[in-house]
């Protein structure tokens, strides 16, 4: 509720987050959804801590979507994303299942996640893709080619792990120096660096407390200069 009050309009979740409990929490806090976008994902099983198993069979995806709609109390999801490729299922078949559910009026827009360029092109042959969600942050830039593709094709790039999930040291001298310059925290600089990096980027930082939420939101008001950006992205 506080996120909505602070002006957050995009909420990203998945059926595998807490085995549906994250979607239930969103419904409890935000339903009815007014002037916000709810995005969910299907195709990953997360049965225990550290265990992520792809399951993108068409029949499984249909079940995932139906359960997400029920938990979120929706008839149609604003954005539904294929969580990951499944090596046991042709990628076109998985995306095609989402396309069929879109035709049935259960999905407004379709996105894909954890993909390479070949998979993006395969998906685009099946249906119109509006967003791509891959790992990306100031330390890990392994999907720069995907970001470039999104910019060229006018797609939204949703970087998961935008704050590094523990891989970025908040004692990094460049981060600390720029944070001191702007009277902010190193984490805020890492987040606002993404917002300045590309107009296609829509970060989804996780939050574990109200203070963390307010810190993340305040990052959007920090104005970095060219020198800051050059130092942050020089690697």
Short mmCIF file of C-alpha atoms in Angstrom, two decimals:
data_model
loop_
_atom_site.label_atom_id
_atom_site.label_comp_id
_atom_site.label_asym_id
_atom_site.label_seq_id
_atom_site.Cartn_x
_atom_site.Cartn_y
_atom_site.Cartn_z
CA UNK A 1 0.00 0.00 0.00
CA UNK A 2 2.81 2.38 0.83
CA UNK A 3 4.45 1.66 -2.54
CA UNK A 4 1.25 2.70 -4.29
CA UNK A 5 1.03 5.79 -2.07
CA UNK A 6 4.59 6.70 -3.09
CA UNK A 7 3.59 6.61 -6.77
CA UNK A 8 4.80 3.12 -7.74
CA UNK A 9 2.66 1.96 -10.65
CA UNK A 10 4.32 -1.30 -11.71
CA UNK A 11 4.26 -4.42 -9.52
CA UNK A 12 6.14 -7.50 -10.72
CA UNK A 13 5.45 -10.91 -9.23
CA UNK A 14 5.28 -14.60 -10.20
CA UNK A 15 3.37 -17.70 -9.24
CA UNK A 16 6.64 -19.27 -8.05
CA UNK A 17 7.36 -16.54 -5.49
CA UNK A 18 6.34 -18.16 -2.26
CA UNK A 19 4.27 -20.67 -4.24
CA UNK A 20 1.59 -18.07 -4.90
CA UNK A 21 1.80 -16.19 -1.60
CA UNK A 22 3.36 -13.11 -3.25
CA UNK A 23 0.37 -12.82 -5.59
CA UNK A 24 -2.00 -13.26 -2.67
CA UNK A 25 -0.20 -10.48 -0.79
CA UNK A 26 -0.54 -8.15 -3.79
CA UNK A 27 -4.27 -8.81 -3.96
CA UNK A 28 -4.67 -8.20 -0.24
CA UNK A 29 -2.79 -4.90 -0.38
CA UNK A 30 -3.80 -3.44 -3.73
CA UNK A 31 -7.08 -4.86 -4.99
CA UNK A 32 -8.97 -3.27 -6.68
CA UNK A 33 -6.10 -2.24 -8.90
CA UNK A 34 -6.50 1.38 -9.97
CA UNK A 35 -3.92 3.10 -12.16
CA UNK A 36 -1.32 0.39 -11.60
CA UNK A 37 0.06 -2.43 -13.72
CA UNK A 38 0.24 -5.95 -12.34
CA UNK A 39 2.79 -8.23 -14.03
CA UNK A 40 3.19 -11.89 -13.23
CA UNK A 41 5.14 -14.81 -14.63
CA UNK A 42 4.78 -18.55 -15.14
CA UNK A 43 7.04 -21.41 -16.16
CA UNK A 44 9.28 -21.84 -13.12
CA UNK A 45 8.81 -24.15 -10.15
CA UNK A 46 10.35 -23.02 -6.86
CA UNK A 47 9.54 -25.85 -4.52
CA UNK A 48 12.24 -25.20 -1.95
CA UNK A 49 14.97 -22.66 -1.18
CA UNK A 50 17.60 -22.62 -3.91
CA UNK A 51 15.71 -25.00 -6.21
CA UNK A 52 14.41 -23.44 -9.43
CA UNK A 53 13.13 -25.90 -12.02
CA UNK A 54 11.82 -24.79 -15.45
CA UNK A 55 8.43 -26.15 -16.47
CA UNK A 56 7.10 -24.37 -19.53
CA UNK A 57 4.84 -27.04 -20.95
CA UNK A 58 1.77 -25.43 -22.54
CA UNK A 59 -0.60 -27.24 -20.19
CA UNK A 60 1.49 -26.17 -17.19
CA UNK A 61 1.51 -22.54 -18.32
CA UNK A 62 -2.27 -22.60 -18.71
CA UNK A 63 -2.57 -23.87 -15.14
CA UNK A 64 -0.07 -21.25 -13.89
CA UNK A 65 -2.00 -18.41 -15.49
CA UNK A 66 -5.39 -19.61 -14.27
CA UNK A 67 -4.09 -19.86 -10.71
CA UNK A 68 -2.44 -16.43 -10.92
CA UNK A 69 -5.67 -14.86 -12.14
CA UNK A 70 -7.54 -16.50 -9.27
CA UNK A 71 -5.06 -15.40 -6.61
CA UNK A 72 -4.89 -11.85 -7.97
CA UNK A 73 -8.66 -11.72 -8.51
CA UNK A 74 -8.31 -10.72 -12.16
CA UNK A 75 -9.91 -11.81 -15.42
CA UNK A 76 -6.99 -10.53 -17.49
CA UNK A 77 -3.37 -9.84 -16.54
CA UNK A 78 -1.82 -6.57 -17.74
CA UNK A 79 1.49 -8.29 -18.44
CA UNK A 80 2.20 -12.02 -18.31
CA UNK A 81 5.77 -13.18 -18.78
CA UNK A 82 7.26 -16.55 -19.65
CA UNK A 83 9.59 -16.92 -16.68
CA UNK A 84 12.30 -18.91 -18.44
CA UNK A 85 13.00 -21.26 -21.35
CA UNK A 86 12.52 -24.96 -20.70
CA UNK A 87 15.05 -27.21 -22.45
CA UNK A 88 12.45 -29.99 -22.58
CA UNK A 89 9.91 -27.87 -24.49
CA UNK A 90 10.36 -26.09 -27.84
CA UNK A 91 10.45 -22.38 -27.00
CA UNK A 92 7.94 -21.56 -29.72
CA UNK A 93 5.46 -23.96 -28.11
CA UNK A 94 5.75 -22.25 -24.73
CA UNK A 95 5.35 -18.78 -26.19
CA UNK A 96 2.56 -20.05 -28.41
CA UNK A 97 0.65 -21.16 -25.33
CA UNK A 98 0.78 -17.59 -24.00
CA UNK A 99 -0.34 -16.29 -27.39
CA UNK A 100 -3.37 -18.58 -27.27
CA UNK A 101 -4.29 -17.38 -23.78
CA UNK A 102 -3.92 -13.80 -24.97
CA UNK A 103 -6.40 -14.56 -27.76
CA UNK A 104 -8.76 -15.89 -25.09
CA UNK A 105 -8.64 -12.49 -23.36
CA UNK A 106 -6.71 -13.63 -20.30
CA UNK A 107 -3.50 -11.71 -21.06
CA UNK A 108 -3.24 -8.12 -22.29
CA UNK A 109 0.51 -7.99 -23.02
CA UNK A 110 3.16 -10.72 -23.22
CA UNK A 111 6.76 -10.56 -22.03
CA UNK A 112 9.63 -13.02 -21.79
CA UNK A 113 12.42 -13.48 -19.27
CA UNK A 114 15.89 -15.01 -18.94
CA UNK A 115 16.38 -15.18 -22.70
CA UNK A 116 19.01 -14.73 -25.39
CA UNK A 117 18.62 -12.99 -28.75
CA UNK A 118 17.72 -16.18 -30.62
CA UNK A 119 14.91 -16.90 -28.17
CA UNK A 120 13.65 -13.33 -28.48
CA UNK A 121 13.47 -13.72 -32.25
CA UNK A 122 11.68 -17.07 -31.89
CA UNK A 123 9.17 -15.55 -29.49
CA UNK A 124 8.59 -12.56 -31.76
CA UNK A 125 7.60 -14.89 -34.57
CA UNK A 126 4.82 -16.29 -32.39
CA UNK A 127 3.38 -13.13 -30.81
CA UNK A 128 4.04 -9.45 -30.17
CA UNK A 129 6.48 -9.15 -27.26
CA UNK A 130 6.42 -5.92 -25.22
CA UNK A 131 9.04 -6.59 -22.54
CA UNK A 132 12.14 -8.60 -21.71
CA UNK A 133 13.25 -9.33 -18.16
CA UNK A 134 16.89 -10.35 -17.68
CA UNK A 135 19.50 -9.88 -14.95
CA UNK A 136 21.31 -6.56 -15.22
CA UNK A 137 22.98 -4.02 -12.93
CA UNK A 138 26.02 -1.75 -12.78
CA UNK A 139 28.24 -4.74 -11.95
CA UNK A 140 26.64 -7.37 -14.19
CA UNK A 141 26.15 -6.13 -17.75
CA UNK A 142 26.09 -9.51 -19.45
CA UNK A 143 22.84 -8.75 -21.24
CA UNK A 144 23.84 -5.46 -22.85
CA UNK A 145 23.00 -6.96 -26.25
CA UNK A 146 19.44 -7.56 -25.01
CA UNK A 147 19.17 -4.00 -23.75
CA UNK A 148 20.40 -2.70 -27.11
CA UNK A 149 17.78 -4.83 -28.84
CA UNK A 150 15.05 -3.43 -26.61
CA UNK A 151 16.11 0.12 -27.39
CA UNK A 152 16.12 -0.59 -31.13
CA UNK A 153 12.74 -2.36 -31.09
CA UNK A 154 11.01 -0.04 -28.59
CA UNK A 155 10.62 -2.77 -25.96
CA UNK A 156 10.75 -2.43 -22.19
CA UNK A 157 13.84 -3.92 -20.53
CA UNK A 158 13.09 -5.04 -16.96
CA UNK A 159 16.37 -5.73 -15.14
CA UNK A 160 15.91 -8.17 -12.31
CA UNK A 161 18.59 -8.12 -9.64
CA UNK A 162 19.06 -4.35 -10.21
CA UNK A 163 20.80 -4.01 -6.83
CA UNK A 164 22.98 -7.07 -7.34
CA UNK A 165 21.34 -9.40 -4.84
CA UNK A 166 24.42 -9.15 -2.62
CA UNK A 167 27.00 -9.09 -5.42
CA UNK A 168 27.56 -5.32 -5.33
CA UNK A 169 29.71 -4.01 -2.50
CA UNK A 170 28.25 -0.85 -0.97
CA UNK A 171 31.81 -0.01 0.03
CA UNK A 172 32.82 0.32 -3.63
CA UNK A 173 34.83 3.56 -3.78
CA UNK A 174 33.10 4.94 -6.88
CA UNK A 175 29.64 4.26 -5.46
CA UNK A 176 30.57 5.76 -2.10
CA UNK A 177 32.09 8.88 -3.67
CA UNK A 178 29.08 9.56 -5.90
CA UNK A 179 26.67 8.80 -3.06
CA UNK A 180 28.43 11.34 -0.81
CA UNK A 181 28.33 13.89 -3.60
CA UNK A 182 24.54 13.56 -3.90
CA UNK A 183 23.80 13.03 -0.20
CA UNK A 184 22.43 9.55 -0.90
CA UNK A 185 23.29 5.90 -0.29
CA UNK A 186 25.41 3.71 -2.58
CA UNK A 187 22.36 1.51 -3.21
CA UNK A 188 20.38 4.53 -4.39
CA UNK A 189 23.18 5.42 -6.79
CA UNK A 190 23.23 1.88 -8.19
CA UNK A 191 19.49 2.11 -8.78
CA UNK A 192 19.35 5.60 -10.26
CA UNK A 193 22.29 4.69 -12.51
CA UNK A 194 19.95 2.24 -14.26
CA UNK A 195 17.25 4.89 -14.68
CA UNK A 196 19.80 7.21 -16.30
CA UNK A 197 21.38 4.46 -18.40
CA UNK A 198 18.51 3.84 -20.83
CA UNK A 199 14.93 5.04 -21.37
CA UNK A 200 13.98 1.40 -21.96
CA UNK A 201 14.90 0.33 -18.43
CA UNK A 202 12.22 -0.35 -15.81
CA UNK A 203 13.99 -1.61 -12.66
CA UNK A 204 12.23 -3.91 -10.20
CA UNK A 205 14.12 -3.65 -6.90
CA UNK A 206 12.89 -5.95 -4.19
CA UNK A 207 11.97 -4.40 -0.86
CA UNK A 208 11.98 -5.98 2.57
CA UNK A 209 10.94 -3.01 4.70
CA UNK A 210 9.18 0.35 4.52
CA UNK A 211 12.49 2.15 4.99
CA UNK A 212 14.03 0.19 2.11
CA UNK A 213 10.99 1.00 -0.04
CA UNK A 214 11.30 4.72 0.67
CA UNK A 215 15.04 4.62 -0.04
CA UNK A 216 14.49 2.90 -3.38
CA UNK A 217 11.71 5.29 -4.38
CA UNK A 218 13.79 8.35 -3.50
CA UNK A 219 16.49 7.13 -5.91
CA UNK A 220 14.28 8.20 -8.80
CA UNK A 221 14.75 11.86 -7.81
CA UNK A 222 18.56 11.81 -7.92
CA UNK A 223 20.05 13.59 -10.93
CA UNK A 224 23.39 12.13 -11.99
CA UNK A 225 25.69 14.12 -14.28
CA UNK A 226 27.71 12.87 -17.24
CA UNK A 227 30.81 12.41 -15.11
CA UNK A 228 28.92 10.26 -12.61
CA UNK A 229 27.55 8.05 -15.38
CA UNK A 230 30.92 7.72 -17.06
CA UNK A 231 32.45 6.49 -13.82
CA UNK A 232 29.58 4.13 -13.04
CA UNK A 233 29.41 2.45 -16.45
CA UNK A 234 33.06 2.60 -17.53
CA UNK A 235 33.58 -1.11 -16.90
#
